Amino acid sequence: MTIVKPSLFPGGGSSPLCSLKSSLLTVAILTFVSLFYLSHNSLRTSPPSPVVVTPIHVPQTFAKEDKTDNNDDDGTAPTTGEDNYSDVYHSPESFRLNYAEMEKRFKVYIYPDGDPNTLQGTSYENMTVIVQDYVDGLIAKYPYWNRTLGADHFFVTCHDVGVRAFEGSPLLIKNIIRVVCSPSYNVGFIPHKDVALPQVLQPFALPAGGNDVENRTTLGFWAGHRNSKIRVILARVWENDTELDISNNRINRATGHLVYQKRFYRTKFCICPGGSQVNSARITDSIHYGCVPVILSDYYDLPFNDILDWRKFAVVLRERDVYNLKQILKNIPQSEFVSLHNNLVKVQKHIQWNSPPVKFDAFHMIMYELWLRHHVIKY
C-alpha cells in the first residue's frame, strides 16, 4: 500500500504541496494505491494532531495577469487571461465561483501508514487481503474513517491493478471515492461518487498542436493493437480506406522518428476506441496534439465530464456507429470542425500535469472534482 509520508512543517523537508502532487502523479503512473482523507472547513475542523495526518492546502496558483486589458476610469477591475471562461464548461460561472471557493477552503490529509512496495509482485488475491487489512488498521487506529464509513476518503490509481485490489471489499467500493483511469459505469464505477482520472502519458514527445486547421488534411487516424472487440471491427472495416488512416498495429519505429505522433498533427479527427478498458491515453494525446478526439467506447464516464462539455471539443459516438464512421465525420461541416478544434485548444491545460501544479491543470481539476463531492458527504 503506497502512502506518502508527509513532512512535518514548519521546518525542513520537501514542500507539502509537491508531496501531494507527486503522490497523485506517482500512483497514477506506477499503478500503486494510496489512501487520502478529505476535509472541508465548512463541514468540520481539522484533525487535532499534525503527527497523525499533515494538512496540505490546495495551492492558489494564479496565471500571470494579462496587461492588455487594464483598469479604466469606469471603475471596473482588470481582467486576466484565465478569467475567460468559455462555453467548453457546462456552467462557466458555477465553475469559476466553485473553483475559487475550492482554492480557499479545501484540504487533503494523507495517512502516514503503509509501505510503498507492498503491492509489487503480489497476486490479485493477496492484494485484496492487504487492502482490507490496511483499511481495518486505519479504522482501529484513527477516528476519521468511522465518521462517514470512508465516504470522505479517496484513493488514486491509473491501472486496473489498483481497481482490482479493492474488488474483494464491496463496502469499500460502495463508500470510498475511487479516482481511476478506467471509469466504466457498467462494472461498478459510480459517476456521482467516483472520479474519472485522465490517462496521460507524459512527457509528450512533441509540443502541443493547435490553431493549425489548414495543415490537417487527413480525415481520420488510428493505429494500435486490436485488443478489444471495437478495435477489431474498426480495423477490419476501415484499414483499407483511402480517406481514413487506419492501421491494425502500432506504427513501427523503423518507419521514422516519431511518425506516430506526427500523424496527429496532420489529422482532423483522431479515433479513440476503448482497449482492454474503456479508457485510452490516445484521448489525451489527441487533445494535446490538437486532433479532435472521436470517442468510440460505450459506458465510458469521460474525465471531468460533469465540468467539461465534451461535445464542444470532441465527437462522442456509440460503438455501433463504427460502421458509419467515415460518413459521420464527412458530414461534419468545416465550420463545426474549426469550432471543435478551437475549443480543444482551450481544454489542453486541463489534461497537463505540472510540477509544481499550475491553476486549472490536471492536478487542480482532480482536486476540484473531489471538492464537488463534499456536497454529498453527510456527517
Short mmCIF file of C-alpha atoms in Angstrom, two decimals:
data_model
loop_
_atom_site.label_atom_id
_atom_site.label_comp_id
_atom_site.label_asym_id
_atom_site.label_seq_id
_atom_site.Cartn_x
_atom_site.Cartn_y
_atom_site.Cartn_z
CA MET A 1 0.00 0.00 0.00
CA THR A 2 1.60 3.22 -1.10
CA ILE A 3 1.13 6.05 1.32
CA VAL A 4 3.16 9.22 1.04
CA LYS A 5 4.79 10.06 4.34
CA PRO A 6 4.28 13.79 4.84
CA SER A 7 6.94 16.15 6.04
CA LEU A 8 6.05 17.93 9.28
CA PHE A 9 6.03 21.66 8.85
CA PRO A 10 7.01 24.37 9.55
CA GLY A 11 10.55 23.14 9.17
CA GLY A 12 12.74 21.42 6.66
CA GLY A 13 11.96 18.74 4.14
CA SER A 14 10.06 18.78 0.89
CA SER A 15 7.16 21.08 0.20
CA PRO A 16 3.82 19.59 1.29
CA LEU A 17 2.31 20.83 -1.95
CA CYS A 18 4.88 18.99 -4.04
CA SER A 19 4.49 15.92 -1.83
CA LEU A 20 0.77 15.71 -2.54
CA LYS A 21 1.07 16.42 -6.23
CA SER A 22 3.92 13.95 -6.57
CA SER A 23 1.94 11.30 -4.71
CA LEU A 24 -1.01 11.62 -7.06
CA LEU A 25 1.16 11.56 -10.16
CA THR A 26 3.34 8.75 -8.90
CA VAL A 27 0.46 6.43 -8.07
CA ALA A 28 -1.16 7.24 -11.40
CA ILE A 29 1.97 6.27 -13.33
CA LEU A 30 3.23 3.40 -11.20
CA THR A 31 -0.25 1.97 -10.50
CA PHE A 32 0.15 1.90 -6.73
CA VAL A 33 -2.78 2.55 -4.41
CA SER A 34 -2.87 5.44 -1.97
CA LEU A 35 -5.43 6.47 0.61
CA PHE A 36 -6.20 10.07 1.42
CA TYR A 37 -8.63 11.85 3.70
CA LEU A 38 -10.66 14.91 2.72
CA SER A 39 -11.58 17.80 4.96
CA HIS A 40 -13.69 20.85 4.25
CA ASN A 41 -13.53 23.87 6.53
CA SER A 42 -17.25 24.43 6.07
CA LEU A 43 -18.07 20.98 7.43
CA ARG A 44 -15.60 20.07 10.11
CA THR A 45 -12.48 21.33 11.78
CA SER A 46 -9.08 19.85 11.00
CA PRO A 47 -7.76 16.77 12.82
CA PRO A 48 -6.25 17.76 16.15
CA SER A 49 -2.79 16.26 15.73
CA PRO A 50 -0.47 17.07 12.79
CA VAL A 51 1.53 13.97 13.66
CA VAL A 52 -1.35 11.78 12.52
CA VAL A 53 -2.09 13.50 9.21
CA THR A 54 -0.47 16.57 7.79
CA PRO A 55 -2.72 19.24 6.24
CA ILE A 56 -1.85 20.13 2.66
CA HIS A 57 -3.75 23.05 1.18
CA VAL A 58 -4.68 23.10 -2.48
CA PRO A 59 -2.46 25.94 -3.72
CA GLN A 60 -3.71 29.23 -5.06
CA THR A 61 -1.56 29.39 -8.19
CA PHE A 62 -2.69 32.15 -10.49
CA ALA A 63 -1.68 32.80 -14.06
CA LYS A 64 0.28 35.93 -14.83
CA GLU A 65 -2.04 38.86 -15.29
CA ASP A 66 -2.80 39.91 -18.86
CA LYS A 67 -1.82 43.56 -19.06
CA THR A 68 -3.68 44.12 -22.34
CA ASP A 69 -6.92 44.92 -20.52
CA ASN A 70 -6.06 47.48 -17.88
CA ASN A 71 -8.19 49.31 -15.38
CA ASP A 72 -10.07 52.21 -16.94
CA ASP A 73 -11.90 55.13 -15.43
CA ASP A 74 -15.20 53.25 -15.36
CA GLY A 75 -14.28 51.62 -12.07
CA THR A 76 -14.23 48.05 -13.39
CA ALA A 77 -11.48 45.66 -12.33
CA PRO A 78 -8.85 44.50 -14.81
CA THR A 79 -9.34 41.06 -16.31
CA THR A 80 -6.86 38.25 -16.71
CA GLY A 81 -6.48 35.67 -19.40
CA GLU A 82 -7.74 32.95 -17.05
CA ASP A 83 -10.99 34.85 -16.46
CA ASN A 84 -12.15 33.97 -19.97
CA TYR A 85 -14.42 31.05 -19.07
CA SER A 86 -15.65 29.73 -22.38
CA ASP A 87 -18.56 27.51 -23.28
CA VAL A 88 -16.45 24.34 -23.05
CA TYR A 89 -17.81 24.18 -19.49
CA HIS A 90 -21.36 23.11 -18.70
CA SER A 91 -21.74 26.10 -16.38
CA PRO A 92 -18.84 28.57 -16.72
CA GLU A 93 -19.97 30.84 -13.89
CA SER A 94 -20.54 27.96 -11.47
CA PHE A 95 -17.11 26.60 -12.32
CA ARG A 96 -15.49 29.98 -11.72
CA LEU A 97 -17.13 30.53 -8.34
CA ASN A 98 -16.73 26.97 -7.06
CA TYR A 99 -13.12 26.77 -8.19
CA ALA A 100 -12.27 29.96 -6.29
CA GLU A 101 -14.01 28.59 -3.19
CA MET A 102 -12.11 25.30 -3.52
CA GLU A 103 -8.77 27.10 -3.60
CA LYS A 104 -9.59 28.89 -0.35
CA ARG A 105 -11.11 26.12 1.74
CA PHE A 106 -10.19 22.64 0.54
CA LYS A 107 -7.74 20.47 2.47
CA VAL A 108 -6.41 16.97 1.89
CA TYR A 109 -4.77 14.79 4.54
CA ILE A 110 -2.52 11.83 3.80
CA TYR A 111 -2.26 8.84 6.11
CA PRO A 112 1.39 8.23 7.03
CA ASP A 113 0.86 4.47 7.33
CA GLY A 114 1.89 1.98 4.67
CA ASP A 115 4.79 0.58 2.69
CA PRO A 116 5.24 1.83 -0.90
CA ASN A 117 6.42 -1.58 -2.07
CA THR A 118 3.60 -3.66 -0.59
CA LEU A 119 1.75 -4.43 -3.84
CA GLN A 120 4.81 -5.23 -6.03
CA GLY A 121 4.80 -8.79 -7.08
CA THR A 122 1.75 -9.63 -5.26
CA SER A 123 -1.11 -11.66 -6.66
CA TYR A 124 -4.56 -10.13 -7.04
CA GLU A 125 -5.91 -12.37 -4.30
CA ASN A 126 -3.26 -11.18 -1.86
CA MET A 127 -3.84 -7.55 -2.88
CA THR A 128 -7.45 -7.78 -1.79
CA VAL A 129 -6.43 -9.13 1.62
CA ILE A 130 -3.72 -6.48 2.01
CA VAL A 131 -6.12 -3.65 1.18
CA GLN A 132 -8.77 -4.91 3.60
CA ASP A 133 -6.23 -5.38 6.38
CA TYR A 134 -4.84 -1.92 5.74
CA VAL A 135 -8.24 -0.26 5.97
CA ASP A 136 -9.09 -2.27 9.08
CA GLY A 137 -5.90 -0.89 10.60
CA LEU A 138 -6.92 2.69 9.78
CA ILE A 139 -10.34 2.11 11.30
CA ALA A 140 -8.81 0.83 14.52
CA LYS A 141 -6.08 3.48 14.75
CA TYR A 142 -7.83 6.71 13.68
CA PRO A 143 -11.32 8.18 14.18
CA TYR A 144 -11.71 9.74 10.73
CA TRP A 145 -12.92 6.75 8.72
CA ASN A 146 -15.70 5.92 11.14
CA ARG A 147 -17.46 9.29 10.84
CA THR A 148 -18.58 8.55 7.27
CA LEU A 149 -17.60 4.88 6.76
CA GLY A 150 -14.93 6.15 4.37
CA ALA A 151 -17.14 8.45 2.26
CA ASP A 152 -14.68 11.33 2.72
CA HIS A 153 -11.68 9.20 1.70
CA PHE A 154 -10.26 8.57 -1.75
CA PHE A 155 -7.58 6.51 -3.43
CA VAL A 156 -5.84 7.05 -6.78
CA THR A 157 -4.76 4.52 -9.39
CA CYS A 158 -4.45 4.71 -13.16
CA HIS A 159 -4.17 0.97 -13.73
CA ASP A 160 -6.74 -1.78 -13.29
CA VAL A 161 -4.36 -3.41 -10.78
CA GLY A 162 -5.37 -0.88 -8.15
CA VAL A 163 -9.04 -1.15 -9.05
CA ARG A 164 -8.97 -4.95 -8.78
CA ALA A 165 -7.24 -4.73 -5.40
CA PHE A 166 -10.49 -3.33 -3.99
CA GLU A 167 -12.82 -5.82 -5.70
CA GLY A 168 -12.90 -8.13 -2.71
CA SER A 169 -14.28 -5.37 -0.48
CA PRO A 170 -17.80 -4.37 -1.64
CA LEU A 171 -18.16 -1.93 1.26
CA LEU A 172 -15.04 -0.06 0.13
CA ILE A 173 -16.27 0.09 -3.45
CA LYS A 174 -19.61 1.42 -2.25
CA ASN A 175 -18.29 4.11 0.09
CA ILE A 176 -14.80 5.29 -0.83
CA ILE A 177 -14.15 7.75 -3.67
CA ARG A 178 -12.20 5.97 -6.39
CA VAL A 179 -10.06 8.18 -8.66
CA VAL A 180 -9.36 5.83 -11.55
CA CYS A 181 -8.47 5.80 -15.26
CA SER A 182 -10.96 3.03 -16.10
CA PRO A 183 -14.33 4.58 -15.19
CA SER A 184 -16.70 2.09 -16.80
CA TYR A 185 -20.10 2.63 -15.25
CA ASN A 186 -21.34 -0.81 -16.27
CA VAL A 187 -18.83 -2.56 -13.97
CA GLY A 188 -19.04 -0.74 -10.66
CA PHE A 189 -17.93 2.84 -11.35
CA ILE A 190 -20.35 5.25 -9.65
CA PRO A 191 -20.25 8.61 -11.50
CA HIS A 192 -21.65 10.85 -8.77
CA LYS A 193 -19.20 9.39 -6.23
CA ASP A 194 -16.08 8.27 -8.11
CA VAL A 195 -13.78 10.41 -10.25
CA ALA A 196 -12.54 9.67 -13.77
CA LEU A 197 -8.80 10.27 -13.98
CA PRO A 198 -7.49 11.24 -17.45
CA GLN A 199 -4.90 8.77 -18.65
CA VAL A 200 -1.93 10.95 -19.57
CA LEU A 201 1.46 9.70 -20.72
CA GLN A 202 3.94 12.49 -20.05
CA PRO A 203 6.20 13.99 -21.12
CA PHE A 204 4.63 14.34 -24.55
CA ALA A 205 7.07 13.61 -27.36
CA LEU A 206 6.24 16.78 -29.30
CA PRO A 207 4.84 20.25 -28.48
CA ALA A 208 1.11 20.92 -28.27
CA GLY A 209 -0.75 21.42 -31.52
CA GLY A 210 -3.49 23.90 -32.20
CA ASN A 211 -4.61 26.80 -34.38
CA ASP A 212 -3.36 24.86 -37.39
CA VAL A 213 -6.52 23.61 -39.11
CA GLU A 214 -5.11 24.34 -42.55
CA ASN A 215 -2.46 21.65 -42.03
CA ARG A 216 -4.97 18.94 -41.15
CA THR A 217 -5.70 17.21 -44.45
CA THR A 218 -6.31 13.64 -43.24
CA LEU A 219 -9.92 12.93 -42.27
CA GLY A 220 -9.29 10.37 -39.51
CA PHE A 221 -6.44 8.41 -37.92
CA TRP A 222 -5.97 5.41 -35.65
CA ALA A 223 -3.13 2.95 -35.13
CA GLY A 224 -2.93 0.43 -32.32
CA HIS A 225 -3.33 -3.11 -31.09
CA ARG A 226 -6.57 -4.99 -31.68
CA ASN A 227 -7.11 -5.80 -28.00
CA SER A 228 -10.86 -5.18 -27.88
CA LYS A 229 -13.92 -6.00 -29.96
CA ILE A 230 -14.40 -2.41 -31.12
CA ARG A 231 -10.78 -2.18 -32.27
CA VAL A 232 -11.08 -5.42 -34.24
CA ILE A 233 -14.17 -4.10 -36.00
CA LEU A 234 -12.56 -0.69 -36.62
CA ALA A 235 -9.52 -2.26 -38.26
CA ARG A 236 -11.49 -4.80 -40.27
CA VAL A 237 -13.94 -2.25 -41.70
CA TRP A 238 -11.64 0.69 -42.38
CA GLU A 239 -7.98 -0.38 -42.63
CA ASN A 240 -8.01 -0.25 -46.47
CA ASP A 241 -9.93 3.01 -46.75
CA THR A 242 -8.34 5.85 -48.73
CA GLU A 243 -9.67 8.69 -46.54
CA LEU A 244 -9.32 7.17 -43.08
CA ASP A 245 -5.75 6.36 -42.00
CA ILE A 246 -6.39 3.17 -40.02
CA SER A 247 -3.64 0.70 -39.05
CA ASN A 248 -4.35 -2.50 -37.15
CA ASN A 249 -0.97 -2.42 -35.41
CA ARG A 250 1.29 0.12 -33.76
CA ILE A 251 3.41 2.08 -36.22
CA ASN A 252 6.89 0.56 -36.40
CA ARG A 253 9.59 2.91 -35.16
CA ALA A 254 11.73 1.78 -38.09
CA THR A 255 9.50 3.81 -40.40
CA GLY A 256 10.89 7.04 -38.96
CA HIS A 257 11.32 9.18 -35.87
CA LEU A 258 8.06 9.97 -34.04
CA VAL A 259 5.98 9.02 -37.09
CA TYR A 260 3.01 8.07 -34.90
CA GLN A 261 2.94 11.38 -33.02
CA LYS A 262 3.36 13.43 -36.23
CA ARG A 263 0.24 11.81 -37.69
CA PHE A 264 -1.80 13.65 -35.04
CA TYR A 265 -0.62 16.99 -36.44
CA ARG A 266 -1.93 16.17 -39.94
CA THR A 267 -5.32 14.75 -38.93
CA LYS A 268 -8.66 16.40 -38.26
CA PHE A 269 -10.26 13.59 -36.22
CA CYS A 270 -8.36 11.01 -34.17
CA ILE A 271 -10.27 7.82 -33.47
CA CYS A 272 -10.19 6.74 -29.81
CA PRO A 273 -11.70 3.26 -29.35
CA GLY A 274 -11.60 1.58 -25.97
CA GLY A 275 -8.94 -1.07 -25.46
CA SER A 276 -8.69 -3.63 -22.67
CA GLN A 277 -10.56 -0.99 -20.62
CA VAL A 278 -12.93 1.79 -21.69
CA ASN A 279 -10.17 4.40 -21.42
CA SER A 280 -7.22 5.15 -23.65
CA ALA A 281 -4.24 7.51 -23.44
CA ARG A 282 -4.95 8.24 -27.10
CA ILE A 283 -7.66 10.66 -25.99
CA THR A 284 -5.28 12.96 -24.12
CA ASP A 285 -2.68 12.52 -26.88
CA SER A 286 -5.29 13.75 -29.37
CA ILE A 287 -6.17 16.74 -27.23
CA HIS A 288 -2.51 17.64 -26.74
CA TYR A 289 -1.69 17.47 -30.44
CA GLY A 290 -4.80 19.39 -31.48
CA CYS A 291 -6.63 16.50 -33.15
CA VAL A 292 -10.34 16.32 -32.33
CA PRO A 293 -10.90 13.01 -30.48
CA VAL A 294 -13.63 10.67 -31.67
CA ILE A 295 -14.77 8.65 -28.65
CA LEU A 296 -15.75 5.09 -29.58
CA SER A 297 -16.20 3.49 -26.18
CA ASP A 298 -19.53 2.62 -24.57
CA TYR A 299 -20.07 3.06 -20.81
CA TYR A 300 -17.13 5.48 -20.53
CA ASP A 301 -17.61 8.26 -17.98
CA LEU A 302 -15.25 10.74 -19.60
CA PRO A 303 -12.76 12.66 -17.41
CA PHE A 304 -14.22 15.86 -15.94
CA ASN A 305 -17.50 15.03 -17.67
CA ASP A 306 -19.52 16.93 -15.06
CA ILE A 307 -17.39 20.04 -15.65
CA LEU A 308 -16.49 19.99 -19.35
CA ASP A 309 -18.96 19.70 -22.21
CA TRP A 310 -17.15 17.10 -24.29
CA ARG A 311 -19.41 17.61 -27.29
CA LYS A 312 -17.94 21.09 -27.68
CA PHE A 313 -14.44 19.73 -28.42
CA ALA A 314 -14.88 16.04 -29.26
CA VAL A 315 -17.10 13.72 -31.28
CA VAL A 316 -18.79 11.24 -28.93
CA LEU A 317 -20.23 8.17 -30.68
CA ARG A 318 -21.63 4.80 -29.76
CA GLU A 319 -19.55 1.76 -30.65
CA ARG A 320 -22.17 0.64 -33.14
CA ASP A 321 -21.55 3.85 -35.10
CA VAL A 322 -18.18 2.46 -36.22
CA TYR A 323 -19.77 1.08 -39.40
CA ASN A 324 -20.81 4.60 -40.48
CA LEU A 325 -17.70 6.31 -39.11
CA LYS A 326 -16.42 7.89 -42.32
CA GLN A 327 -19.78 9.31 -43.35
CA ILE A 328 -20.37 10.71 -39.86
CA LEU A 329 -17.04 12.53 -39.94
CA LYS A 330 -17.51 13.77 -43.53
CA ASN A 331 -20.92 15.16 -42.59
CA ILE A 332 -19.36 17.48 -40.00
CA PRO A 333 -19.17 20.94 -41.63
CA GLN A 334 -15.79 22.65 -41.77
CA SER A 335 -17.10 25.47 -39.59
CA GLU A 336 -18.08 22.95 -36.90
CA PHE A 337 -14.70 21.25 -37.12
CA VAL A 338 -12.95 24.61 -36.65
CA SER A 339 -15.11 25.30 -33.60
CA LEU A 340 -14.31 21.87 -32.13
CA HIS A 341 -10.61 22.42 -32.79
CA ASN A 342 -10.54 25.87 -31.24
CA ASN A 343 -12.35 24.63 -28.13
CA LEU A 344 -9.93 21.72 -27.94
CA VAL A 345 -7.04 24.14 -27.56
CA LYS A 346 -8.81 25.70 -24.56
CA VAL A 347 -9.07 22.28 -22.90
CA GLN A 348 -5.39 21.31 -23.30
CA LYS A 349 -4.39 22.89 -19.97
CA HIS A 350 -6.80 20.59 -18.11
CA ILE A 351 -5.02 17.35 -19.11
CA GLN A 352 -1.50 18.61 -18.40
CA TRP A 353 0.40 17.67 -15.22
CA ASN A 354 2.86 20.28 -13.96
CA SER A 355 5.42 20.34 -11.16
CA PRO A 356 4.66 22.44 -9.26
CA PRO A 357 0.97 22.47 -10.25
CA VAL A 358 -0.50 25.48 -12.03
CA LYS A 359 -4.05 26.75 -12.00
CA PHE A 360 -6.57 24.64 -13.95
CA ASP A 361 -4.12 21.82 -14.74
CA ALA A 362 -4.91 18.12 -14.26
CA PHE A 363 -3.95 18.20 -10.59
CA HIS A 364 -6.30 21.06 -9.83
CA MET A 365 -9.12 19.56 -11.89
CA ILE A 366 -8.91 16.35 -9.84
CA MET A 367 -8.92 18.42 -6.66
CA TYR A 368 -11.96 20.30 -7.97
CA GLU A 369 -13.78 17.04 -8.70
CA LEU A 370 -13.12 15.93 -5.12
CA TRP A 371 -14.22 19.31 -3.82
CA LEU A 372 -17.57 18.95 -5.60
CA ARG A 373 -18.17 15.68 -3.81
CA HIS A 374 -18.16 17.29 -0.38
CA HIS A 375 -21.75 18.32 -1.08
CA VAL A 376 -22.88 14.69 -0.86
CA ILE A 377 -20.87 13.80 2.26
CA LYS A 378 -23.05 13.88 5.38
CA TYR A 379 -21.69 14.00 8.92
#
